[in-house]
PDB file of N, CA and C in Angstrom:
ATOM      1  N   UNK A   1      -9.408 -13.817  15.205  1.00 36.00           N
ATOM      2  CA  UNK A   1      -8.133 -13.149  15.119  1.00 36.00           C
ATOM      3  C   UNK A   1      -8.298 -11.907  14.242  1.00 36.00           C
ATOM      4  N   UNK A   2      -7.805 -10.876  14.731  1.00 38.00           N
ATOM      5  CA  UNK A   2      -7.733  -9.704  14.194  1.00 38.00           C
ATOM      6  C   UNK A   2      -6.751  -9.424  13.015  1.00 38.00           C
ATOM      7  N   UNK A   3      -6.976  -9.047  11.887  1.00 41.00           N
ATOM      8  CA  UNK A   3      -5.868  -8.436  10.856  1.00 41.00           C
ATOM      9  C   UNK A   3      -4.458  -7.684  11.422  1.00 41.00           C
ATOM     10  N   UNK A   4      -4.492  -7.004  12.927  1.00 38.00           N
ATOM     11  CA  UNK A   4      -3.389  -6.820  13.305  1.00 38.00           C
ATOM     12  C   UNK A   4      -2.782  -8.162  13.733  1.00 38.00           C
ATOM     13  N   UNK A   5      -3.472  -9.059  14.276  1.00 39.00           N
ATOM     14  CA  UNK A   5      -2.771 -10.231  14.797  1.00 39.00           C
ATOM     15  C   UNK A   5      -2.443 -11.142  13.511  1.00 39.00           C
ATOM     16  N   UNK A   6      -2.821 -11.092  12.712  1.00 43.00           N
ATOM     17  CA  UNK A   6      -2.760 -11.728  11.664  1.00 43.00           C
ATOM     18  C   UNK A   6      -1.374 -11.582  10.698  1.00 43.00           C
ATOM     19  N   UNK A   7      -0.745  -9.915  11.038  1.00 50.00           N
ATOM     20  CA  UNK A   7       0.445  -9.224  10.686  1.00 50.00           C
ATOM     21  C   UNK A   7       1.758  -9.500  11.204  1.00 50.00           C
ATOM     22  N   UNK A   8       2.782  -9.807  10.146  1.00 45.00           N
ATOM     23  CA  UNK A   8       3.744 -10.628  11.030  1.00 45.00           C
ATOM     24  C   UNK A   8       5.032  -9.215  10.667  1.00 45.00           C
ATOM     25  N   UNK A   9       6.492  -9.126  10.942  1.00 41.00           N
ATOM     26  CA  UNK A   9       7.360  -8.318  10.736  1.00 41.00           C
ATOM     27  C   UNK A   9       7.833  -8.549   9.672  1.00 41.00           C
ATOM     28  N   UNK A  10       7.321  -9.534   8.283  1.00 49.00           N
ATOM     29  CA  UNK A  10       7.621  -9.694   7.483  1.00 49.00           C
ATOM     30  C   UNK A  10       6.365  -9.639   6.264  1.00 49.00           C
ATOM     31  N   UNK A  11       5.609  -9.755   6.582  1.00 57.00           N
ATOM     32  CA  UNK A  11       3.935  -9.704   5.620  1.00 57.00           C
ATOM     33  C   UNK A  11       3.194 -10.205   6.659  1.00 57.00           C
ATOM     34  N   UNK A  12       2.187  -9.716   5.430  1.00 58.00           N
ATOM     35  CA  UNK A  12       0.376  -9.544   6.888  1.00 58.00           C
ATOM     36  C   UNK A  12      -0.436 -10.087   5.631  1.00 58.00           C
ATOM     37  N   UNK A  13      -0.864 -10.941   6.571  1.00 52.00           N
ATOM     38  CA  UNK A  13      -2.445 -12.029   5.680  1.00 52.00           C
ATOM     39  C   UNK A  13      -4.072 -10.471   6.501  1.00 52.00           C
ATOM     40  N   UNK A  14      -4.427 -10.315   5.262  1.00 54.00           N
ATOM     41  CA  UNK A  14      -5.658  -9.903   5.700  1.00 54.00           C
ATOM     42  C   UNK A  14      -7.185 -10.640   4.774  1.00 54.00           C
ATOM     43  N   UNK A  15      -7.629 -11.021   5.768  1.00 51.00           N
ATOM     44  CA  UNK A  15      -8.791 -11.828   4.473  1.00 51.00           C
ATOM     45  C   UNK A  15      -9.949 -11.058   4.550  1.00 51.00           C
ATOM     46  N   UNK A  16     -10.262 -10.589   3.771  1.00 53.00           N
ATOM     47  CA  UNK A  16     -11.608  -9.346   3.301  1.00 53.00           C
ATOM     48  C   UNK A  16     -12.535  -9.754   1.988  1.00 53.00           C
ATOM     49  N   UNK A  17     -13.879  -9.530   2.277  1.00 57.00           N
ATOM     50  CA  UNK A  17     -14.710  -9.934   1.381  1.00 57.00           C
ATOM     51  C   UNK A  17     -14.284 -10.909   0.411  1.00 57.00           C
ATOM     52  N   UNK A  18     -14.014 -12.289   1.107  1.00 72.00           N
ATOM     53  CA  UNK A  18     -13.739 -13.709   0.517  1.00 72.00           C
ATOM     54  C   UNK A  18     -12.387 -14.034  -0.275  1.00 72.00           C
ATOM     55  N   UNK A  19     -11.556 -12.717   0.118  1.00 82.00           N
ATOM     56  CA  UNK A  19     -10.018 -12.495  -0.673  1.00 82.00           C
ATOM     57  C   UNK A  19      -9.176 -12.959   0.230  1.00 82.00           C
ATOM     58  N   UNK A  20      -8.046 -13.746   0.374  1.00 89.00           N
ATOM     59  CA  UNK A  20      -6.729 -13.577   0.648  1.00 89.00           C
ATOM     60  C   UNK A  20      -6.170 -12.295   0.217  1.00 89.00           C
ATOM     61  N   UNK A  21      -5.448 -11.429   1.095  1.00 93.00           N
ATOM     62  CA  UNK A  21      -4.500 -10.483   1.151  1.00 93.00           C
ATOM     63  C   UNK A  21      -3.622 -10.573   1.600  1.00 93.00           C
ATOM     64  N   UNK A  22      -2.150 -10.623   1.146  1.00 94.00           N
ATOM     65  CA  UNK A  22      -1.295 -10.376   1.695  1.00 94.00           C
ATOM     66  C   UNK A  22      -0.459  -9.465   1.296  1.00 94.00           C
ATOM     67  N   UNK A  23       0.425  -8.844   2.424  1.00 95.00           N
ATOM     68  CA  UNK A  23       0.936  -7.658   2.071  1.00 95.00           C
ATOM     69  C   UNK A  23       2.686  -7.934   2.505  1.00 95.00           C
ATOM     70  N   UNK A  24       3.746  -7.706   1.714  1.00 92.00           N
ATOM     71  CA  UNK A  24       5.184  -8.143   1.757  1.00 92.00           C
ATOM     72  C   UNK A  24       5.704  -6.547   2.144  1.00 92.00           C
ATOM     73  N   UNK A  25       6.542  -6.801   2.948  1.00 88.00           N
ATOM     74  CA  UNK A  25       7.416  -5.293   3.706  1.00 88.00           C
ATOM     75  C   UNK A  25       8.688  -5.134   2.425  1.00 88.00           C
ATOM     76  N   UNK A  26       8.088  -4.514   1.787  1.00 91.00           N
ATOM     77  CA  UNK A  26       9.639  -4.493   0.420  1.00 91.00           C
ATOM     78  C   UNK A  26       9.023  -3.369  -0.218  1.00 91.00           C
ATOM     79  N   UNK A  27       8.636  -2.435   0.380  1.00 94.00           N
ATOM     80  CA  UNK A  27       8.514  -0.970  -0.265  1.00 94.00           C
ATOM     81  C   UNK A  27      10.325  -0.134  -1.113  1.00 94.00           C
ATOM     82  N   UNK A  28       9.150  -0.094  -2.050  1.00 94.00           N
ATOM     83  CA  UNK A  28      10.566   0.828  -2.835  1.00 94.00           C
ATOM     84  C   UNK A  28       9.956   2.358  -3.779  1.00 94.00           C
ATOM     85  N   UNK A  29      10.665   2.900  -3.850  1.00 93.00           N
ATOM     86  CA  UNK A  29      10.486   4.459  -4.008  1.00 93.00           C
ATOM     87  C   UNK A  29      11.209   4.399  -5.053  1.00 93.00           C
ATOM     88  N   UNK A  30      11.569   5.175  -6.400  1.00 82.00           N
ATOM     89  CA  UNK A  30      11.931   5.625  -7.266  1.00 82.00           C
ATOM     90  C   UNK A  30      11.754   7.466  -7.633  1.00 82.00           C
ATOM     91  N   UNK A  31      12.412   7.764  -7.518  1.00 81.00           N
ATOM     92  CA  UNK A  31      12.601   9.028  -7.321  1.00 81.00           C
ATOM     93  C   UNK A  31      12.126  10.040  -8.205  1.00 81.00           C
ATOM     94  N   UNK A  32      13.104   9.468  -9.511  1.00 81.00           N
ATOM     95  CA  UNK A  32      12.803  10.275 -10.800  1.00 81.00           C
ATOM     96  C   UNK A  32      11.911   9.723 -11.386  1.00 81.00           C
ATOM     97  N   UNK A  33      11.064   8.353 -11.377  1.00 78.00           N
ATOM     98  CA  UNK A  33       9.999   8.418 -11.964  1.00 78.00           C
ATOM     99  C   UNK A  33       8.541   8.764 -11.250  1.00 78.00           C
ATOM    100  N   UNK A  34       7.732   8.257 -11.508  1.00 83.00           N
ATOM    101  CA  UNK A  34       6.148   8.742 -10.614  1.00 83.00           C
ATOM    102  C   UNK A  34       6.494   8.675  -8.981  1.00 83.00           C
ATOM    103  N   UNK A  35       6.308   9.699  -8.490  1.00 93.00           N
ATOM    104  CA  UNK A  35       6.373   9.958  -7.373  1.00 93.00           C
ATOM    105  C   UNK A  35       5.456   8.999  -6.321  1.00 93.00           C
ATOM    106  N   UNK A  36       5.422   8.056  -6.026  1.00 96.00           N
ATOM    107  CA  UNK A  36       4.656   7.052  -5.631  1.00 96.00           C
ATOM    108  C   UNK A  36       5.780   6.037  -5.053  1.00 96.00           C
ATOM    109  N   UNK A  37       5.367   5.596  -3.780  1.00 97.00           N
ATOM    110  CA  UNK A  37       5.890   4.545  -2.787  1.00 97.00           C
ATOM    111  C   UNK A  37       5.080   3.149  -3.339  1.00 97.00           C
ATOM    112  N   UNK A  38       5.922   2.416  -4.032  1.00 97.00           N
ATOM    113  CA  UNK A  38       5.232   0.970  -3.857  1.00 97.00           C
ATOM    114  C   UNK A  38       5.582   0.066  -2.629  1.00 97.00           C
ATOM    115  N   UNK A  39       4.549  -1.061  -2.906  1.00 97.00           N
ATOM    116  CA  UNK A  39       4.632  -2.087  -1.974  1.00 97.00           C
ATOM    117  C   UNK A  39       3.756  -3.593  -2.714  1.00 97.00           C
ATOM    118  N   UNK A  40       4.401  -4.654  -2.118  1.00 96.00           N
ATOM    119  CA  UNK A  40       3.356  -5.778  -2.635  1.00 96.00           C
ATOM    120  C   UNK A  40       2.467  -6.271  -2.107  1.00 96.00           C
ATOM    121  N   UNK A  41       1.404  -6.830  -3.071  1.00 96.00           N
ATOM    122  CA  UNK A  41       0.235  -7.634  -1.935  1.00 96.00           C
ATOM    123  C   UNK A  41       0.173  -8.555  -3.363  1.00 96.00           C
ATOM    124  N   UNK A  42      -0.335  -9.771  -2.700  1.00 95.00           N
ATOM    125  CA  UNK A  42      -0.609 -11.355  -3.142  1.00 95.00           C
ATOM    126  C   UNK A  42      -2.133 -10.844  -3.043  1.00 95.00           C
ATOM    127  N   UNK A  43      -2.871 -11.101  -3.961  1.00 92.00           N
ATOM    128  CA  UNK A  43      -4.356 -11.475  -3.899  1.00 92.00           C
ATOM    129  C   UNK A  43      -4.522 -12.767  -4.605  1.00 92.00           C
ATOM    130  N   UNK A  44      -5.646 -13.470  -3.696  1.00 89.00           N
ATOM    131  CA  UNK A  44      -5.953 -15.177  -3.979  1.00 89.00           C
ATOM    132  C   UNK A  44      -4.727 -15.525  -4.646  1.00 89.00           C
ATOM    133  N   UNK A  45      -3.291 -16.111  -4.546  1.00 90.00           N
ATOM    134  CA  UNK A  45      -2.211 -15.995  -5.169  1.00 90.00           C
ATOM    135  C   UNK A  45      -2.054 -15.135  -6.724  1.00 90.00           C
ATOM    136  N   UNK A  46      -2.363 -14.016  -6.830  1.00 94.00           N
ATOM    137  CA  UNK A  46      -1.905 -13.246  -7.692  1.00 94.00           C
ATOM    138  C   UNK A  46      -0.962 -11.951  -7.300  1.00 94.00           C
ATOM    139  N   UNK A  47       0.041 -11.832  -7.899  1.00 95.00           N
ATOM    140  CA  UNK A  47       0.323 -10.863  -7.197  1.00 95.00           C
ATOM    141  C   UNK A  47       0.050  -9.153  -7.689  1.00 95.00           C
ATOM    142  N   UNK A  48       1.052  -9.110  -6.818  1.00 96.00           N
ATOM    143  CA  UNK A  48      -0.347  -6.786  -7.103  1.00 96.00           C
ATOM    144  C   UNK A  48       0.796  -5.993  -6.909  1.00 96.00           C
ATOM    145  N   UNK A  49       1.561  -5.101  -7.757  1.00 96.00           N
ATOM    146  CA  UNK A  49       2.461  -3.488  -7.460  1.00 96.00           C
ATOM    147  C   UNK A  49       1.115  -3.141  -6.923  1.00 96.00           C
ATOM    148  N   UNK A  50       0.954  -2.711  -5.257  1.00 97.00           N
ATOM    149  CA  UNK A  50       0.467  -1.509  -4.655  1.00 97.00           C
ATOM    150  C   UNK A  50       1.151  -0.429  -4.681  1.00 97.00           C
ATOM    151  N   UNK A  51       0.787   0.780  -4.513  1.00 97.00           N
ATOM    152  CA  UNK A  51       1.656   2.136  -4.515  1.00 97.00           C
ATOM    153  C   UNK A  51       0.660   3.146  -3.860  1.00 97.00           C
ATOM    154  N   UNK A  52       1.264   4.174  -3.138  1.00 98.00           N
ATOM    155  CA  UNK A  52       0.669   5.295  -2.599  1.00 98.00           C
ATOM    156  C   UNK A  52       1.610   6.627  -3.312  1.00 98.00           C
ATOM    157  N   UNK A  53       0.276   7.679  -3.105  1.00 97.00           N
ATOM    158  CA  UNK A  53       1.003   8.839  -4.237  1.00 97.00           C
ATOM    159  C   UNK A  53       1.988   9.168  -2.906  1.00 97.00           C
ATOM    160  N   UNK A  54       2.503  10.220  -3.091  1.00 96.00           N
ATOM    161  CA  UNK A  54       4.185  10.961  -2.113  1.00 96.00           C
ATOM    162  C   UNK A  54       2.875  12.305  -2.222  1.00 96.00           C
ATOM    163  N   UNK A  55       1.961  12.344  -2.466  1.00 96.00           N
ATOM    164  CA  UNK A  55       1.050  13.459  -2.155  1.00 96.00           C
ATOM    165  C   UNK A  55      -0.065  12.709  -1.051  1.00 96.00           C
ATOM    166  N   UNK A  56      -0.131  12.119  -1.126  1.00 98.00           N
ATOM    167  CA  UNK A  56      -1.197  11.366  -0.122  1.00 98.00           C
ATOM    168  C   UNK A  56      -0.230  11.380   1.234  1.00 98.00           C
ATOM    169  N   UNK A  57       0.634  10.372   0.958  1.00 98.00           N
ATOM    170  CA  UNK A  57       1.944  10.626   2.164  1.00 98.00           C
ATOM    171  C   UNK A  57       2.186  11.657   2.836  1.00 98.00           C
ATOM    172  N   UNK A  58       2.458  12.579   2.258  1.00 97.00           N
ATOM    173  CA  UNK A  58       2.115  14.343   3.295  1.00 97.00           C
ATOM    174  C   UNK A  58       1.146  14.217   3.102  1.00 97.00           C
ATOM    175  N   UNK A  59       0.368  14.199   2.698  1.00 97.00           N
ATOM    176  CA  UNK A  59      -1.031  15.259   3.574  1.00 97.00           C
ATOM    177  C   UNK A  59      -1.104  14.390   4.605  1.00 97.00           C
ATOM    178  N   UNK A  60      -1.781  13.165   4.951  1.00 98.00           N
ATOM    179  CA  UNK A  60      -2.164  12.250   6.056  1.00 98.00           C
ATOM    180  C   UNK A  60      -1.299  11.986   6.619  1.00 98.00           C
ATOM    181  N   UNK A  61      -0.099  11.916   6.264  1.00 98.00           N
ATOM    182  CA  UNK A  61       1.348  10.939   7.232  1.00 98.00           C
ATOM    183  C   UNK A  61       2.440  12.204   7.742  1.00 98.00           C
ATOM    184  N   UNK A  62       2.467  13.046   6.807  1.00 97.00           N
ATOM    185  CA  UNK A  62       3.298  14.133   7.214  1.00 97.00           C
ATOM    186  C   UNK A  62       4.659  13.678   6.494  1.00 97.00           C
ATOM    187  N   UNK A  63       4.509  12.823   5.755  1.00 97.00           N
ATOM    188  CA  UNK A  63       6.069  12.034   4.929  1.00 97.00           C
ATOM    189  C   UNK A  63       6.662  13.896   3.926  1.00 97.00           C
ATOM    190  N   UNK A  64       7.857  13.276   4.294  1.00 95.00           N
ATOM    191  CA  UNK A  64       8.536  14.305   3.347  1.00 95.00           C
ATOM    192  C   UNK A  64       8.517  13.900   2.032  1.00 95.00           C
ATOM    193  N   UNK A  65       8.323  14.960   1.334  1.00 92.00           N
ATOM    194  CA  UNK A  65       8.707  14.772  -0.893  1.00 92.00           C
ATOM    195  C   UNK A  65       9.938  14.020  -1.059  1.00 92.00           C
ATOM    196  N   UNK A  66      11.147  14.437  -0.298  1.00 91.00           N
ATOM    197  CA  UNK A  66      12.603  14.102  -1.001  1.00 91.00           C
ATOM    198  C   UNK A  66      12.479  12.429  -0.058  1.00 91.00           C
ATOM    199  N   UNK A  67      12.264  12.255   1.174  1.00 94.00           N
ATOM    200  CA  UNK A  67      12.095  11.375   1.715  1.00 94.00           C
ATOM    201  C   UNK A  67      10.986  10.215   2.278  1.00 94.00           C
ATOM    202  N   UNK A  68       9.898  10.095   1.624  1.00 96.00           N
ATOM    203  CA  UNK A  68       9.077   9.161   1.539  1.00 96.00           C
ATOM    204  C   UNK A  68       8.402   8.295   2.779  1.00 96.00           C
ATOM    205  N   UNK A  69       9.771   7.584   2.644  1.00 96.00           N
ATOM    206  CA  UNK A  69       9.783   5.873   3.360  1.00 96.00           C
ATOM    207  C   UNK A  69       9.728   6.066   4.355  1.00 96.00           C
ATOM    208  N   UNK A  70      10.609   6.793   5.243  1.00 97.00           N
ATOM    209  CA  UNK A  70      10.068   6.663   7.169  1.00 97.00           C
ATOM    210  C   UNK A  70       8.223   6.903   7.319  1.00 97.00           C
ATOM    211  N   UNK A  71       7.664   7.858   6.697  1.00 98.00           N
ATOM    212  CA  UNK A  71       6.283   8.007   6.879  1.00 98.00           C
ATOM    213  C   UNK A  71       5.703   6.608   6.470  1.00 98.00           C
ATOM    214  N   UNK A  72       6.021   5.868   5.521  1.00 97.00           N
ATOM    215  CA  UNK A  72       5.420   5.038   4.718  1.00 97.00           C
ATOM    216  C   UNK A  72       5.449   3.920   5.482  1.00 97.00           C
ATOM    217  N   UNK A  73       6.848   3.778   6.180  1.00 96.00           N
ATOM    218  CA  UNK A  73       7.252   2.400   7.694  1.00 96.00           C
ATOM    219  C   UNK A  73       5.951   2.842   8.486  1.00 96.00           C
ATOM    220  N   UNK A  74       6.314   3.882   8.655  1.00 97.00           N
ATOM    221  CA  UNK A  74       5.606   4.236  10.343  1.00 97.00           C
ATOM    222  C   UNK A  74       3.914   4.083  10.113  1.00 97.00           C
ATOM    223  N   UNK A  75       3.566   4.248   9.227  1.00 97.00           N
ATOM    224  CA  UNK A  75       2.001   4.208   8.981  1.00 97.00           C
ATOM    225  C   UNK A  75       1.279   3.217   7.903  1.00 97.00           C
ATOM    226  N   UNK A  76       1.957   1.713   8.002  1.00 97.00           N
ATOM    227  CA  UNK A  76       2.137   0.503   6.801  1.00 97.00           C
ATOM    228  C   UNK A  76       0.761   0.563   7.081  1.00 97.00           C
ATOM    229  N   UNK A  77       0.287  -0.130   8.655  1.00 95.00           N
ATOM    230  CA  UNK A  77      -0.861  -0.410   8.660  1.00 95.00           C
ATOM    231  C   UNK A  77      -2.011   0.277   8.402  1.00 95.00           C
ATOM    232  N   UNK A  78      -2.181   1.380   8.346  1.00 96.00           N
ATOM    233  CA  UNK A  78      -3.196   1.681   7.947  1.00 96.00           C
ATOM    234  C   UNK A  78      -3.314   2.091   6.336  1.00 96.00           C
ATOM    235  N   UNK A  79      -1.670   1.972   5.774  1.00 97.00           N
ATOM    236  CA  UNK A  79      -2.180   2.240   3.977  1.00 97.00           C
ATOM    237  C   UNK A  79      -2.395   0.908   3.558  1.00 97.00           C
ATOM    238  N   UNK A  80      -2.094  -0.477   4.380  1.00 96.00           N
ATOM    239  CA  UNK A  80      -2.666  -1.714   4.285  1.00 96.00           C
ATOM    240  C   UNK A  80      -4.005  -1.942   4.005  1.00 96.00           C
ATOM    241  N   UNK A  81      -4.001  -0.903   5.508  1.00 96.00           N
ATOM    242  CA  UNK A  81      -5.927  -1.167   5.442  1.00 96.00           C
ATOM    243  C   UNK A  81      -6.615  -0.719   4.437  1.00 96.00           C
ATOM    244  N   UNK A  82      -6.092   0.657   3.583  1.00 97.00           N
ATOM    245  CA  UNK A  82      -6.650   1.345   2.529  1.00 97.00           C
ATOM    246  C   UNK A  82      -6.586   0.648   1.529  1.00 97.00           C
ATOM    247  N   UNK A  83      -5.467  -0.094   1.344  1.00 97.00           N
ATOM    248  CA  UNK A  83      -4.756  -0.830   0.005  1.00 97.00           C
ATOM    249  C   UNK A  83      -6.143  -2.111  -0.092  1.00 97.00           C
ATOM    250  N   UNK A  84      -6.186  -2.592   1.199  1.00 95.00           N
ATOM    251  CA  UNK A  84      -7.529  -3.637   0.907  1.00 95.00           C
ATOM    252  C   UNK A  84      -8.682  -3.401   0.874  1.00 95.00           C
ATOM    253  N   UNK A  85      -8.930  -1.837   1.181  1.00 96.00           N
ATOM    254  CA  UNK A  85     -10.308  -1.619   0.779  1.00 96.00           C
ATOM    255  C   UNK A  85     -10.850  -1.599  -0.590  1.00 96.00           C
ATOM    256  N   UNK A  86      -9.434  -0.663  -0.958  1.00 97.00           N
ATOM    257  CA  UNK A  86      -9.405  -0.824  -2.880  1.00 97.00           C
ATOM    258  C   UNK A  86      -9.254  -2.082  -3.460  1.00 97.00           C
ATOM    259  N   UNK A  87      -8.828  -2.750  -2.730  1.00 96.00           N
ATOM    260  CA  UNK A  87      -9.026  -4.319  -3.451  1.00 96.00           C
ATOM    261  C   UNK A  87     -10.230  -5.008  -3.767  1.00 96.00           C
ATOM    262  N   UNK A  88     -10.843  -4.615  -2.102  1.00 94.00           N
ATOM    263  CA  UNK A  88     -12.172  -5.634  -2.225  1.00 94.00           C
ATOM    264  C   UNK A  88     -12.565  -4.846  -3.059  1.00 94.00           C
ATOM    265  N   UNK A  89     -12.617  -3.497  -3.480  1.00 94.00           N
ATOM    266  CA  UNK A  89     -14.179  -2.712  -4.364  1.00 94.00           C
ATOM    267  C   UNK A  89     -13.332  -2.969  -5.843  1.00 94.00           C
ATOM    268  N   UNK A  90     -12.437  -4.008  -5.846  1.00 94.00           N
ATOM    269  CA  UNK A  90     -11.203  -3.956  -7.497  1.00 94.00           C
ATOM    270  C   UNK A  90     -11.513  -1.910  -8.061  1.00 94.00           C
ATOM    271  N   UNK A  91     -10.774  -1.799  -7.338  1.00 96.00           N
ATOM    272  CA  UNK A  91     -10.672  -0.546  -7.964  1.00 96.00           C
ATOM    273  C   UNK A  91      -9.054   0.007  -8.159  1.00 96.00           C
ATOM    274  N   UNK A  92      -8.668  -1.001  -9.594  1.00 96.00           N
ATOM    275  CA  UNK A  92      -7.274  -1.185 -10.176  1.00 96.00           C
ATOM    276  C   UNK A  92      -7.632   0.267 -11.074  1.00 96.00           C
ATOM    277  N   UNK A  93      -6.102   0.414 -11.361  1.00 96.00           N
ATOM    278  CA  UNK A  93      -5.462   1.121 -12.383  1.00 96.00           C
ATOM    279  C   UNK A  93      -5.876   0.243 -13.754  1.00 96.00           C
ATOM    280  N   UNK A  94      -5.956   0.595 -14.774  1.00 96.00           N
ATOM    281  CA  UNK A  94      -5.811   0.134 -16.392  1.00 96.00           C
ATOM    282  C   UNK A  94      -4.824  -0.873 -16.220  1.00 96.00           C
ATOM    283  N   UNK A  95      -3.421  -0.803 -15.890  1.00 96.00           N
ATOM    284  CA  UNK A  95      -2.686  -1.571 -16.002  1.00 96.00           C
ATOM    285  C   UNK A  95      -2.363  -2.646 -14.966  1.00 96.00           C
ATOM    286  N   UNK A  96      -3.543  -2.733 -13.963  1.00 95.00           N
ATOM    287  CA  UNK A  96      -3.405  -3.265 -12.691  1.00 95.00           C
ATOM    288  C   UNK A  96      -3.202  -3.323 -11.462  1.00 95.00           C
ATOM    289  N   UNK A  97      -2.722  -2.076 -11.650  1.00 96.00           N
ATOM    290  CA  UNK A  97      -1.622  -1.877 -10.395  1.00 96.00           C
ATOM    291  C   UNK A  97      -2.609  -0.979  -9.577  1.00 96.00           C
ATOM    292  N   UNK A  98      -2.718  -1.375  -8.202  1.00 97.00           N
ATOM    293  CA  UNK A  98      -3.855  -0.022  -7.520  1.00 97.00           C
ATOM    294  C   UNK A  98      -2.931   1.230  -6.637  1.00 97.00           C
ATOM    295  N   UNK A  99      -3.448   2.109  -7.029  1.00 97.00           N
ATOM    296  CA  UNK A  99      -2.553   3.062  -6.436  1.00 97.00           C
ATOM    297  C   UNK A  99      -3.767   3.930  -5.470  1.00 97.00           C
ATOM    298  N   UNK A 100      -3.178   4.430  -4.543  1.00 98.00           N
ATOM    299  CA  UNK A 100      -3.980   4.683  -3.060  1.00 98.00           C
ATOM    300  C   UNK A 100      -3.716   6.172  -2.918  1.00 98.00           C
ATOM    301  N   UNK A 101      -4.269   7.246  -3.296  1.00 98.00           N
ATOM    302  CA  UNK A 101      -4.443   8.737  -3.686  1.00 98.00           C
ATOM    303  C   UNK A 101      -4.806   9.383  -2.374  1.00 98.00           C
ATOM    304  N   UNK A 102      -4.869  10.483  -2.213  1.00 97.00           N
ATOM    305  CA  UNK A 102      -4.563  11.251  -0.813  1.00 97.00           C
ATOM    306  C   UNK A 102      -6.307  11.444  -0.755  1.00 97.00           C
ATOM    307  N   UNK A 103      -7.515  11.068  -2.174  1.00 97.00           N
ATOM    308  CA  UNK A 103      -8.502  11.245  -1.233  1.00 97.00           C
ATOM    309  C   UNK A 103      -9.342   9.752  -0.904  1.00 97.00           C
ATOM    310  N   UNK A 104      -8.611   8.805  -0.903  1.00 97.00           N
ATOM    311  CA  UNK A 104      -8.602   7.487  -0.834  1.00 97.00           C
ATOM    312  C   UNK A 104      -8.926   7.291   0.505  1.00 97.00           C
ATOM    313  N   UNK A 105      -7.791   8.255   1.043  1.00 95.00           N
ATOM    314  CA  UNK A 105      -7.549   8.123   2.864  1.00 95.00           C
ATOM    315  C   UNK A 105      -8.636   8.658   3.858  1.00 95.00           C
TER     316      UNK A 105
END
């Protein structure tokens, strides 16, 4: 079974280099603080703030600055796929949280 088949309309199990991944559809944006779209993922039951910069989002997705989230719907799966690449290589933030940069993509 494929990681797309594996993806449901509510979270997606992806299992990569001996990890459980899962990824929860509950993206949220904050405006006035860091310009960054989060999202969650469960690793081996831990859980993870993922986030992508709103600069990565345009360049690759074409997402607007003031508006984010339609780019961020429309192209989950593949910042999924990015989000677990940075997982398997643990390539966290200081504070944990992995954030997925426009040269990530």
């Amino acid at each position: 079974m494929t990681a797309r088949e594996r993806c449901g309309f509510q979270n997606c199990l992806i299992i990569g280099e001996g990890m459980d991944i899962e990824f929860f559809a509950d993206e949220w944006y904050e405006p006035h603080r860091r310009k960054i779209v989060w999202f969650s993922a469960v690793v081996d039951e831990k859980s993870i703030d993922c986030g992508i910069s709103i600069e990565a989002l345009a360049d690759h997705f074409g997402a607007f600055y003031d508006d984010p989230l339609p780019a961020f719907r429309k192209h989950r799966e593949r910042i999924q796929e990015a989000a677990t690449k940075l997982i398997t290589e643990r390539r966290f933030e200081d504070d944990g949280t992995l954030l997925i940069r426009s040269t990530d993509l």
